[in-house]
PDB file of C-alpha atoms and ligand atoms in Angstrom:
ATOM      1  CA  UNK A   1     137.082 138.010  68.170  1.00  0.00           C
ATOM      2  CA  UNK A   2     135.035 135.649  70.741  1.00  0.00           C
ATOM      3  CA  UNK A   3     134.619 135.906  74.281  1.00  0.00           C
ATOM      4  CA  UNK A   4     133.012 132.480  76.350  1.00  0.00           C
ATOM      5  CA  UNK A   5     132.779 134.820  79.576  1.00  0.00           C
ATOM      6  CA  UNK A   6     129.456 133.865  81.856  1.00  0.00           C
ATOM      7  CA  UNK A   7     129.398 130.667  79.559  1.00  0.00           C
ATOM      8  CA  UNK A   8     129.053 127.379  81.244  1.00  0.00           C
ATOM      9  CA  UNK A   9     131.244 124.422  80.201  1.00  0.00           C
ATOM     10  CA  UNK A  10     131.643 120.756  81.286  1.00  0.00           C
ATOM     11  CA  UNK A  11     134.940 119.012  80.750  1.00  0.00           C
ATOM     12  CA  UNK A  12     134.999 115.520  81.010  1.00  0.00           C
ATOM     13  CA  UNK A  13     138.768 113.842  80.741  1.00  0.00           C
ATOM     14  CA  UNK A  14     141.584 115.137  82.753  1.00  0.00           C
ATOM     15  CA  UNK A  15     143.727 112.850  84.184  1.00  0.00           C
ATOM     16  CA  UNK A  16     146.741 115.204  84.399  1.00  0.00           C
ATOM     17  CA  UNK A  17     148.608 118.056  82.714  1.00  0.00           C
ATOM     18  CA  UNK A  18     149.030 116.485  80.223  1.00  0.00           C
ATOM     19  CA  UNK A  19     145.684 115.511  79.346  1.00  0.00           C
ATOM     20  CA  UNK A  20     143.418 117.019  75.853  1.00  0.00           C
ATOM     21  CA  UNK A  21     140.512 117.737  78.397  1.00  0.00           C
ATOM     22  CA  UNK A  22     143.260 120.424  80.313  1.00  0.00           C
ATOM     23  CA  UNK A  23     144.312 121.695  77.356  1.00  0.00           C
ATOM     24  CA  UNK A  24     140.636 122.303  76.518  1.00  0.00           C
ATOM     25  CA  UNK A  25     139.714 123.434  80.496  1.00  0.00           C
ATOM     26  CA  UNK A  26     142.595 125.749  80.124  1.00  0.00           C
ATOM     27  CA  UNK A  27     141.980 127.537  76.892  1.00  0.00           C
ATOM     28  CA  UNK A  28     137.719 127.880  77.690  1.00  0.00           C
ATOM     29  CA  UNK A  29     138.679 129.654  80.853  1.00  0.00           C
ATOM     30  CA  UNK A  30     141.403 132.086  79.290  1.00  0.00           C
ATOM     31  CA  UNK A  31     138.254 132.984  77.387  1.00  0.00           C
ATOM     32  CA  UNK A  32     135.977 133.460  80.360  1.00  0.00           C
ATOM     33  CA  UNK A  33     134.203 130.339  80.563  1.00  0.00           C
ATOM     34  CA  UNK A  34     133.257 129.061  84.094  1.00  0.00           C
ATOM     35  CA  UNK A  35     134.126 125.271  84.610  1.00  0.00           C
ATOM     36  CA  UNK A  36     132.932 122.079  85.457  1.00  0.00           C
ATOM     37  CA  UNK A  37     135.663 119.334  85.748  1.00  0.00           C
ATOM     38  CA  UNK A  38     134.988 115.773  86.318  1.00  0.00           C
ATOM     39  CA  UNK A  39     137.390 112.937  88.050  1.00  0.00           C
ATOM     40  CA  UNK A  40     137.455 109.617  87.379  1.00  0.00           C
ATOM     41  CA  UNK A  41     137.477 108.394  90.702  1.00  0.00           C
ATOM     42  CA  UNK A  42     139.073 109.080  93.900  1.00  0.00           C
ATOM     43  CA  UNK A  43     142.571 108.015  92.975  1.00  0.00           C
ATOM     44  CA  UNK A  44     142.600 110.398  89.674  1.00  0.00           C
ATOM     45  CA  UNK A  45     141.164 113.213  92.232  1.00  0.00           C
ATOM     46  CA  UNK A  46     144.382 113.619  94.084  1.00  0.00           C
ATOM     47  CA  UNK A  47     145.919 114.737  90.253  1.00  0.00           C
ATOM     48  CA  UNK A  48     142.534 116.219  89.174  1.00  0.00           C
ATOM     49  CA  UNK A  49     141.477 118.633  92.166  1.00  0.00           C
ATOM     50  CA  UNK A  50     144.917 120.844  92.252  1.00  0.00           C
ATOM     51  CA  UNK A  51     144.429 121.563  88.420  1.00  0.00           C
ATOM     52  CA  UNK A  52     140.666 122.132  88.316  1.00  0.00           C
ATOM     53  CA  UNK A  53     140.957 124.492  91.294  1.00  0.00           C
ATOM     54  CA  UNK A  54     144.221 126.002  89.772  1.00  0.00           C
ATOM     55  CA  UNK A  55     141.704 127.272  86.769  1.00  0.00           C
ATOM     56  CA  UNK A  56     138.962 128.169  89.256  1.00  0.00           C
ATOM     57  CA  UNK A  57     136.607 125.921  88.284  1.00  0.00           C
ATOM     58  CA  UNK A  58     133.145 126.082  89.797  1.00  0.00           C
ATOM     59  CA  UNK A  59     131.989 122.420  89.693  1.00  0.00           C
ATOM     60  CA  UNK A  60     134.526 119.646  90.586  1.00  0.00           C
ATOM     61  CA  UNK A  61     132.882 115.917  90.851  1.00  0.00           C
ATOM     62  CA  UNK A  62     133.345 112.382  90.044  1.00  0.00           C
ATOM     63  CA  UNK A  63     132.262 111.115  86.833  1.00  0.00           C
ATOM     64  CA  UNK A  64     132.860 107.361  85.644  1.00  0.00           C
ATOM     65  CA  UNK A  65     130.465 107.274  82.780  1.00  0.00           C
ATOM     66  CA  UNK A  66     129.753 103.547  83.224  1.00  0.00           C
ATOM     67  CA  UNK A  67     127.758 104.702  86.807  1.00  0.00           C
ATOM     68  CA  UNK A  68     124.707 106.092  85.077  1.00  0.00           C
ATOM     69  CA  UNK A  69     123.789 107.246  88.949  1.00  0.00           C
ATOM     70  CA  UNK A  70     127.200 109.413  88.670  1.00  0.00           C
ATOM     71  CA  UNK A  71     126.531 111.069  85.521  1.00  0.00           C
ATOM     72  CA  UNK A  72     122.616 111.657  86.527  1.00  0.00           C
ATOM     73  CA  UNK A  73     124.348 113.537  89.687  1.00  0.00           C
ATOM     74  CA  UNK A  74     126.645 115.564  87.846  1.00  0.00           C
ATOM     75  CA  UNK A  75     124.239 117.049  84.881  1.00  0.00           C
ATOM     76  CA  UNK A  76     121.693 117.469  88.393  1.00  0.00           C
ATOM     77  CA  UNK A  77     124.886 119.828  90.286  1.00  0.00           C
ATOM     78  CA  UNK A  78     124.938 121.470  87.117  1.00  0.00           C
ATOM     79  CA  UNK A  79     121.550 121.885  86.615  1.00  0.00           C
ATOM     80  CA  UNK A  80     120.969 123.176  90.595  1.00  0.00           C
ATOM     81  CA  UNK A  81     123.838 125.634  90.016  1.00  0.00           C
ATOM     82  CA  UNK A  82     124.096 126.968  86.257  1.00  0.00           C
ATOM     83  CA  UNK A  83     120.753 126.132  85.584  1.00  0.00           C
ATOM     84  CA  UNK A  84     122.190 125.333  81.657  1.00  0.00           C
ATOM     85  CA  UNK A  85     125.282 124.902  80.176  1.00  0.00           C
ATOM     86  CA  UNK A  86     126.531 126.098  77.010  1.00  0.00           C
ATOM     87  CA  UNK A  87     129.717 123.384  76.006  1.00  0.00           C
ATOM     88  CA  UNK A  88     130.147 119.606  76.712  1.00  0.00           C
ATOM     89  CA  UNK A  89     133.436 118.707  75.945  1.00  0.00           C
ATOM     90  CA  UNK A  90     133.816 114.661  76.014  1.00  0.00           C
ATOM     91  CA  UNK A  91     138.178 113.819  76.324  1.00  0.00           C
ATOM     92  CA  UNK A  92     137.877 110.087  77.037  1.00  0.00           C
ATOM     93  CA  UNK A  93     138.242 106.699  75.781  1.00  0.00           C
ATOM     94  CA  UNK A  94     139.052 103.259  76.861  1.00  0.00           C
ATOM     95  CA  UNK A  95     139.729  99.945  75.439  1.00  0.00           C
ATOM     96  CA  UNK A  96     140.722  96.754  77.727  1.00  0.00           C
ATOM     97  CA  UNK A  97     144.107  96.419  76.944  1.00  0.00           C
ATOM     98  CA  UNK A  98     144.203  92.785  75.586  1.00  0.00           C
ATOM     99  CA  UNK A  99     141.872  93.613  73.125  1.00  0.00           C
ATOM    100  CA  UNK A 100     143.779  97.101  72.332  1.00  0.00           C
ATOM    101  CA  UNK A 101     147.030  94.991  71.591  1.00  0.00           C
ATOM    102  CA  UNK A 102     145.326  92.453  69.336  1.00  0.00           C
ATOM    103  CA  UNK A 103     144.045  92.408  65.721  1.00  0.00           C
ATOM    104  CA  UNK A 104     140.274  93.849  65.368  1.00  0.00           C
ATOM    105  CA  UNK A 105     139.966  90.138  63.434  1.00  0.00           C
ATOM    106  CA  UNK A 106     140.737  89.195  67.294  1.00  0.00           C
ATOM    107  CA  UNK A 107     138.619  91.839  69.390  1.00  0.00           C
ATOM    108  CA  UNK A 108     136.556  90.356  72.095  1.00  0.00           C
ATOM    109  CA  UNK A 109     132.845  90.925  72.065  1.00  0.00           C
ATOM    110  CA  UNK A 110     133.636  91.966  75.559  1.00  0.00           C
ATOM    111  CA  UNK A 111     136.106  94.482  74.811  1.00  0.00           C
ATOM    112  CA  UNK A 112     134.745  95.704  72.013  1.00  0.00           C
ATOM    113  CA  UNK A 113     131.293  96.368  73.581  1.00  0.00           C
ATOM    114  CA  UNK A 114     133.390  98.265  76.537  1.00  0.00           C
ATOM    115  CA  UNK A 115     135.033 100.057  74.393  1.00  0.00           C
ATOM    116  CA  UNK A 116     131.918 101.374  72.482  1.00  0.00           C
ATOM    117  CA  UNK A 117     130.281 102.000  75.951  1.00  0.00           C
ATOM    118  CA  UNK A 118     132.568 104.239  77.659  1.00  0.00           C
ATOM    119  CA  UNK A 119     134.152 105.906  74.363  1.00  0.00           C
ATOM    120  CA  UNK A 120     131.577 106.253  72.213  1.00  0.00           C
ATOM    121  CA  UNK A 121     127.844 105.701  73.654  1.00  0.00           C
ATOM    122  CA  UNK A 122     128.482 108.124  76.612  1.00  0.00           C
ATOM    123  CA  UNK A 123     129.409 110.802  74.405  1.00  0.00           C
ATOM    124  CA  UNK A 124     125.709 110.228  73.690  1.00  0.00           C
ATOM    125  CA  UNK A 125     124.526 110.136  76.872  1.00  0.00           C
ATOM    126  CA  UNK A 126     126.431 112.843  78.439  1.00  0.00           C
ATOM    127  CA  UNK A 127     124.773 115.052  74.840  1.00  0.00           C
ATOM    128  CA  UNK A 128     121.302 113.473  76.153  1.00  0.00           C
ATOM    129  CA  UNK A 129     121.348 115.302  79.470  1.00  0.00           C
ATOM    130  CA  UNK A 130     122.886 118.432  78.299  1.00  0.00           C
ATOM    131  CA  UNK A 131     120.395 118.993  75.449  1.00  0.00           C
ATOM    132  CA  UNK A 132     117.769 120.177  77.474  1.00  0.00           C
ATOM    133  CA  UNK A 133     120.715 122.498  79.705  1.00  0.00           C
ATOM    134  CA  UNK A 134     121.132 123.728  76.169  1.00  0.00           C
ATOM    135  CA  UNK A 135     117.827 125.758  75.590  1.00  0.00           C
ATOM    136  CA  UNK A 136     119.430 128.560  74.399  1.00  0.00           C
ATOM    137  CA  UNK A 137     122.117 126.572  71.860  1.00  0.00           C
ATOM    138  CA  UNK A 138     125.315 124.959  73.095  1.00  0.00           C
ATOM    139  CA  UNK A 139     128.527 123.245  71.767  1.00  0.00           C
ATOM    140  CA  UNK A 140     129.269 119.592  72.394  1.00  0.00           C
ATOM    141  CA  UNK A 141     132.604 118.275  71.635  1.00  0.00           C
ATOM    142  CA  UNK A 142     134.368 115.156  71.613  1.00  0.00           C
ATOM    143  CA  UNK A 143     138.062 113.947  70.246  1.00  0.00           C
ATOM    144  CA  UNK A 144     138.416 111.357  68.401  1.00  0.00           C
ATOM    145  CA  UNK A 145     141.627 110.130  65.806  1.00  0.00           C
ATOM    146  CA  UNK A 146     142.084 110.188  62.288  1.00  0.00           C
ATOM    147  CA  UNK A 147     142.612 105.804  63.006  1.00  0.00           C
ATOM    148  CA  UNK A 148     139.312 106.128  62.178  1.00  0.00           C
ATOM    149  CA  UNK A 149     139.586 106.414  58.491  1.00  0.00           C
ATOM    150  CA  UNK A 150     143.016 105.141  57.466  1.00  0.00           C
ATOM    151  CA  UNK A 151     144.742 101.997  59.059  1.00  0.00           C
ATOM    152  CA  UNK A 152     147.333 103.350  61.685  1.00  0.00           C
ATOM    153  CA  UNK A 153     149.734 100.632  63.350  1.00  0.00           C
ATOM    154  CA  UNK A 154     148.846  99.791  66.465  1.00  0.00           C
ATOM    155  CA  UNK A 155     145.739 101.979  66.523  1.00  0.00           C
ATOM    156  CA  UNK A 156     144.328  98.338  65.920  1.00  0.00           C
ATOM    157  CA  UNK A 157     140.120  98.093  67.252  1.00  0.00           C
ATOM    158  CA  UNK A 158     140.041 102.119  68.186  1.00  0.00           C
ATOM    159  CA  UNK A 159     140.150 102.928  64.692  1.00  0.00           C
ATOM    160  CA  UNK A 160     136.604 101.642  63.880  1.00  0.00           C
ATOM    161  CA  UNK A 161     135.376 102.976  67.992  1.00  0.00           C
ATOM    162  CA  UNK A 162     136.717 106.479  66.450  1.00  0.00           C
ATOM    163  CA  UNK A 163     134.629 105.769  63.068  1.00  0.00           C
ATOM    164  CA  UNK A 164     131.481 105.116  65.219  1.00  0.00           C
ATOM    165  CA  UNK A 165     132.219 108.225  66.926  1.00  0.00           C
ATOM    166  CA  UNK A 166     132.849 110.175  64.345  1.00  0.00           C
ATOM    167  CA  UNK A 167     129.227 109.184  62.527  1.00  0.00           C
ATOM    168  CA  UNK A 168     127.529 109.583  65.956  1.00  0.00           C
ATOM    169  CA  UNK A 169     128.829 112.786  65.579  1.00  0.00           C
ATOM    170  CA  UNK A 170     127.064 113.850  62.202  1.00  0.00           C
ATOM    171  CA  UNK A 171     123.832 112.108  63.640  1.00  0.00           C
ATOM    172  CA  UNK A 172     123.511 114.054  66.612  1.00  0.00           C
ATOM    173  CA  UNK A 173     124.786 116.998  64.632  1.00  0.00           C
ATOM    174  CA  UNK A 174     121.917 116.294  62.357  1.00  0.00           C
ATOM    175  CA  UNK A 175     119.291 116.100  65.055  1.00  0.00           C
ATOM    176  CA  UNK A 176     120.043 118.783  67.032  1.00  0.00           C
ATOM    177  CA  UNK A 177     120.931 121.417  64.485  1.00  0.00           C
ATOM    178  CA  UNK A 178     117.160 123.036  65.191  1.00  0.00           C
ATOM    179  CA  UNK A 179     117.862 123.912  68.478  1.00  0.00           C
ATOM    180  CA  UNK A 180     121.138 125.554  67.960  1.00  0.00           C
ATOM    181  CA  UNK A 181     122.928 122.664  69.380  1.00  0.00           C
ATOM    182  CA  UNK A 182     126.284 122.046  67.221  1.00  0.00           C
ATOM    183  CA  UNK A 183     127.891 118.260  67.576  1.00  0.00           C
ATOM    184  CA  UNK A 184     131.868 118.050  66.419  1.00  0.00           C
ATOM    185  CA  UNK A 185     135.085 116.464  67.292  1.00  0.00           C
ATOM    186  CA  UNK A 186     138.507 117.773  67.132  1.00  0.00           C
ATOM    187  CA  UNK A 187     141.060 114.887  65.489  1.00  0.00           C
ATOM    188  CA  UNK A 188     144.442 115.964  66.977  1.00  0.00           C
ATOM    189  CA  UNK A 189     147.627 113.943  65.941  1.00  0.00           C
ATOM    190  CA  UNK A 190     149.502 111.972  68.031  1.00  0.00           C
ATOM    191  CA  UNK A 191     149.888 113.643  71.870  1.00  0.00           C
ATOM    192  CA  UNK A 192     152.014 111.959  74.662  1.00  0.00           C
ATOM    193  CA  UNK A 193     149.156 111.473  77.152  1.00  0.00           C
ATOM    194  CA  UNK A 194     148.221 108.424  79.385  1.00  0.00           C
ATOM    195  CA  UNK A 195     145.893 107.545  77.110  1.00  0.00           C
ATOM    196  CA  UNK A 196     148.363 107.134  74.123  1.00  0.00           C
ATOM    197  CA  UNK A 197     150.667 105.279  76.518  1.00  0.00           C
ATOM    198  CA  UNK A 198     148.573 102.086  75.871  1.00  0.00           C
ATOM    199  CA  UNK A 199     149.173 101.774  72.677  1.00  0.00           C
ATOM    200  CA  UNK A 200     152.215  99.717  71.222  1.00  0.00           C
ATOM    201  CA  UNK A 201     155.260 101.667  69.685  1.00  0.00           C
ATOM    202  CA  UNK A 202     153.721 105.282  70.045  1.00  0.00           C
ATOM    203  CA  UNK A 203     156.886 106.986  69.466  1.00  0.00           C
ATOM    204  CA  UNK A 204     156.987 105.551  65.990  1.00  0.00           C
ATOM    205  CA  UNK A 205     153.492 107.369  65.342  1.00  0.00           C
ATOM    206  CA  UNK A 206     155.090 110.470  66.430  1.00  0.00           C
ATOM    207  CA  UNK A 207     158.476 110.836  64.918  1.00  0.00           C
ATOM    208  CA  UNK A 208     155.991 109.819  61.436  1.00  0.00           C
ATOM    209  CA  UNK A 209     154.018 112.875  62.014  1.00  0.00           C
ATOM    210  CA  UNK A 210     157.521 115.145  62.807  1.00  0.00           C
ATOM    211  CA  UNK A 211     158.659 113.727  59.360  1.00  0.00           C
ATOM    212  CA  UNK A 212     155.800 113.558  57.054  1.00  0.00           C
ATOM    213  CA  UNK A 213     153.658 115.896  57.897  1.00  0.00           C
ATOM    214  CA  UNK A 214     152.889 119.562  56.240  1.00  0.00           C
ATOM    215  CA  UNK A 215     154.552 121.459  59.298  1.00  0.00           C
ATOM    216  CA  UNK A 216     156.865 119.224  60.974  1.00  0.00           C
ATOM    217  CA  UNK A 217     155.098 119.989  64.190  1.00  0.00           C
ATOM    218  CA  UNK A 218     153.428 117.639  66.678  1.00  0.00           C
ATOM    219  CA  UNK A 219     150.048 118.722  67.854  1.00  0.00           C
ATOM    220  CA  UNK A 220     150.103 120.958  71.259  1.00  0.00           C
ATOM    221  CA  UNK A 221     147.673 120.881  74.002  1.00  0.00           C
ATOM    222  CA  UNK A 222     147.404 125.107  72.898  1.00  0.00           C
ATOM    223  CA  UNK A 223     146.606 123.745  69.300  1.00  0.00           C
ATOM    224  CA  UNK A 224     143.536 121.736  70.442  1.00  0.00           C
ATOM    225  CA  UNK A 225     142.581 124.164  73.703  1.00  0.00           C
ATOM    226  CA  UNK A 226     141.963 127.094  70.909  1.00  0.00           C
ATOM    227  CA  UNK A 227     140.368 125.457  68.343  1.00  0.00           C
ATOM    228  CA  UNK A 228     138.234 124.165  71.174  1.00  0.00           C
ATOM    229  CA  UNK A 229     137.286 127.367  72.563  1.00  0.00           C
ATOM    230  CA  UNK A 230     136.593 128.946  68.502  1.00  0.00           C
ATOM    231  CA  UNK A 231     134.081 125.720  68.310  1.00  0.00           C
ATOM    232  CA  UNK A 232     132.614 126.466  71.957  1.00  0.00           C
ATOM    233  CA  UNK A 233     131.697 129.936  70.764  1.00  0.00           C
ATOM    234  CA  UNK A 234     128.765 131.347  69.448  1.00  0.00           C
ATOM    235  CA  UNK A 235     130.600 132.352  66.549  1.00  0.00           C
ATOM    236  CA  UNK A 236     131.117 128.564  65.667  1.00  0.00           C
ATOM    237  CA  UNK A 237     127.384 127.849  66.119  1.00  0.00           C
ATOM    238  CA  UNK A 238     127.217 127.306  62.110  1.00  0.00           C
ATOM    239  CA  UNK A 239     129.218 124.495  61.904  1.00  0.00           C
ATOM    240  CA  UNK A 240     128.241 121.495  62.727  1.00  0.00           C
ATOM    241  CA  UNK A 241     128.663 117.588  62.140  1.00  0.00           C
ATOM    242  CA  UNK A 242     132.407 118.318  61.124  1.00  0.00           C
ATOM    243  CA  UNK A 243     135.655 116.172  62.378  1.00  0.00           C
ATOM    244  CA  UNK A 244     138.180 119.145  62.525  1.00  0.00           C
ATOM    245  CA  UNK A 245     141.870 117.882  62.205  1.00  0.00           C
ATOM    246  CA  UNK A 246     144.606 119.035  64.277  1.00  0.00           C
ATOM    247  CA  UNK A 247     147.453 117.301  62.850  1.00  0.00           C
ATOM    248  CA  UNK A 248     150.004 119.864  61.094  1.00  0.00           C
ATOM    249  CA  UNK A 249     148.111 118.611  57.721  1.00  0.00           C
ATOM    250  CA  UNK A 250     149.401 115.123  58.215  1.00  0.00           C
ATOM    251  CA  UNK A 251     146.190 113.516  57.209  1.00  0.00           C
ATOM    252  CA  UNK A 252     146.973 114.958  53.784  1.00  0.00           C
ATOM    253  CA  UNK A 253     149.587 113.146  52.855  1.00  0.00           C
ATOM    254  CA  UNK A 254     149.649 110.499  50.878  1.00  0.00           C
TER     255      UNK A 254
HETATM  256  P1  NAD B 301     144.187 110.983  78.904  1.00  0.00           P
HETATM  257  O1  NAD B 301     144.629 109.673  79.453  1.00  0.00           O
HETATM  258  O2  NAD B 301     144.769 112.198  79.482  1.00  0.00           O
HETATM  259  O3  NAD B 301     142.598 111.119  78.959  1.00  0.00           O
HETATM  260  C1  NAD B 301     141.750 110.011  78.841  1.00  0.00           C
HETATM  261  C2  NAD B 301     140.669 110.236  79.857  1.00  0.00           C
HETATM  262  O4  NAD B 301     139.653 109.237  79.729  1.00  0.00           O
HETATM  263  C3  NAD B 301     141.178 110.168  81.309  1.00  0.00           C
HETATM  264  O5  NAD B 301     140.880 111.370  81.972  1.00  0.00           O
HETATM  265  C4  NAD B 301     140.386 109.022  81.901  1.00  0.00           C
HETATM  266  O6  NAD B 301     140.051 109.233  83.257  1.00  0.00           O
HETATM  267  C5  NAD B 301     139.136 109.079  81.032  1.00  0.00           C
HETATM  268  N1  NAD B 301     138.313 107.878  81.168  1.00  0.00           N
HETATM  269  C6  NAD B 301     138.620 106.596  80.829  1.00  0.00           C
HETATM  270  N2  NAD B 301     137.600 105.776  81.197  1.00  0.00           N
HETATM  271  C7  NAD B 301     136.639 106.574  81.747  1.00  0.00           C
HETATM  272  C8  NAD B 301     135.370 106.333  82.327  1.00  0.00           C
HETATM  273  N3  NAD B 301     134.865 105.099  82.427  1.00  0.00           N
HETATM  274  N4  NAD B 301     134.658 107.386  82.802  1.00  0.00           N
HETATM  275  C9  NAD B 301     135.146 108.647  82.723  1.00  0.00           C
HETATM  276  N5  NAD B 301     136.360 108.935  82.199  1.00  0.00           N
HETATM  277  C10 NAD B 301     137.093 107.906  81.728  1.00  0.00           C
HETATM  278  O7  NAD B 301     144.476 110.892  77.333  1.00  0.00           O
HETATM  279  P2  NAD B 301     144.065 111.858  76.112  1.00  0.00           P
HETATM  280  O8  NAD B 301     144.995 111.504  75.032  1.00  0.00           O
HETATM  281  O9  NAD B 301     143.948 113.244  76.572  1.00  0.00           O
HETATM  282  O10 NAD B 301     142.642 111.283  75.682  1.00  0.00           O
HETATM  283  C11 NAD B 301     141.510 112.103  75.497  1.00  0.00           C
HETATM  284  C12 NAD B 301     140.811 111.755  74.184  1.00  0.00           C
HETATM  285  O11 NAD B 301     141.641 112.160  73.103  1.00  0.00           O
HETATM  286  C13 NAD B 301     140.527 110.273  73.964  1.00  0.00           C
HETATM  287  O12 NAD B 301     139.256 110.134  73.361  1.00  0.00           O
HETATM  288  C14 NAD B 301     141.598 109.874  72.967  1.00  0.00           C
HETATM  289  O13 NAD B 301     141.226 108.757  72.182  1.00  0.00           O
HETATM  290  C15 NAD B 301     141.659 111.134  72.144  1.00  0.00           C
HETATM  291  N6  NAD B 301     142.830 111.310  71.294  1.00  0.00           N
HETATM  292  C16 NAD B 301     144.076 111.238  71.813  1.00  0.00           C
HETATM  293  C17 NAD B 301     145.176 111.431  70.990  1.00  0.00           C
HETATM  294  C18 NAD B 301     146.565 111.324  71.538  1.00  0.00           C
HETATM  295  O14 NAD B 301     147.485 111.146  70.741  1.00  0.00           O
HETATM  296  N7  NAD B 301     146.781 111.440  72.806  1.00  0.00           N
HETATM  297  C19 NAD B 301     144.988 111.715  69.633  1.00  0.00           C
HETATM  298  C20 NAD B 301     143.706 111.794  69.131  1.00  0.00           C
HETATM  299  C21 NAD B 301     142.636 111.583  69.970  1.00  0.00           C
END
């Protein structure tokens, strides 16, 4: 029904196989996207490198989005090679772990302001320097967790970093809607990755989802990976602004 071949999309947020961002990477280039993956730094290349090659990708480079200079070089690479880019898809998120553990009543300034900066804020910046990449329309993407909107254990200060994302989604949406640029986020439900390894008692979020929800069924990688690719397509280019949930229907339950 879609094809993404000879489209050009960034994926920022593998750490491994298990990771949303492969899922994603895996599922644009079964539709015919050509890549480019990021690495955190050089000890997540050594995981990184093996996969993004596995899936041919064309651009493989560092990206820590607190080194402005970093992300300047990457959009440049892509710039100098593609000369635009059709899909940003954003996979990452980070909270100090002290703060992460504690009540949002107890956040730190310092935490939270990390937090906002490397999860939220440089889904903004990364959208900044692909907007003009994007002069034909594009697709950015981000993931975010439906913490934002109901009080999950343990989710503790990410839920309101995934509420700020979520409305910096519909603002961006908003602004760039003229120039055929679409801004969403895909809400998955609970997914063993690294990331969910830092928070407290994740199992218990799981097994809630297995019992409660709609389906029964926890969210795949191949869950998020195609809805990702339907949203990178021109075919999704009319909607916009939207948080699209990936949960088995969990969120509606009461
Ligand atoms: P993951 O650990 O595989 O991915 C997190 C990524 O964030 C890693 O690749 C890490 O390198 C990257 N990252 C952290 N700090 C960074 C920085 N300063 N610069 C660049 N990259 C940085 O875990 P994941 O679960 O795939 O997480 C991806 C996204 O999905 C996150 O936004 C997370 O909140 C969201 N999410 C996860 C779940 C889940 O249950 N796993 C559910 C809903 C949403």
């Amino acid at each position: 029904m879609f094809s993404l071949k000879g489209q050009k999309a960034l994926v920022v947020g593998v750490a491994n196989e298990h990771s949303i961002a492969w899922g994603c990477a895996r599922a644009l280039r079964e539709q015919g996207a050509d890549l480019a993956i990021t690495y955190l730094n050089e000890k997540a290349e050594q995981f990184v490198r093996p996969l993004a090659e596995e899936i041919g990708a064309e651009i493989i480079a560092p990206l820590d989005v607190s080194e402005d200079a970093e992300m300047d070089a990457l959009f440049a690479q892509i710039s100098e090679k593609w000369g635009r880019l059709d899909t940003l898809l954003h996979a990452i998120a980070f909270c100090p772990a002290e703060d992460l553990h504690g009540r949002v009543v107890d956040c730190s300034r310092k935490g939270f302001a990390t937090a906002m900066d490397i999860s939220v804020h440089s889904f903004m910046r990364m959208v900044r320097r692909a907007e003009p990449l994007m002069a034909n329309g594009g697709s950015c993407l981000t993931v975010s967790y439906y913490g934002s909107v109901r009080v999950m254990e343990n989710y503790n200060v990410m839920g309101p970093v995934k509420a700020a994302l979520e409305s910096t989604v519909r603002y961006m949406a908003a602004e760039l809607g003229d120039k055929d640029i679409s801004v969403n986020a895909l809400s998955p439900g609970p997914m063993k990755t690294r990331a969910a390894s830092g928070i407290a008692e994740f199992d218990k979020m799981m097994d809630d989802v297995a019992e409660r929800a709609p389906t029964h069924q926890l969210t795949k990688l191949e869950d998020v990976g195609a809805y990702a690719a339907f949203l990178a397509s021109p075919s999704a280019r009319n909607v916009t602004g939207c948080v699209h949930m990936i949960d088995g229907g969990f969120h509606i339950m009461g």
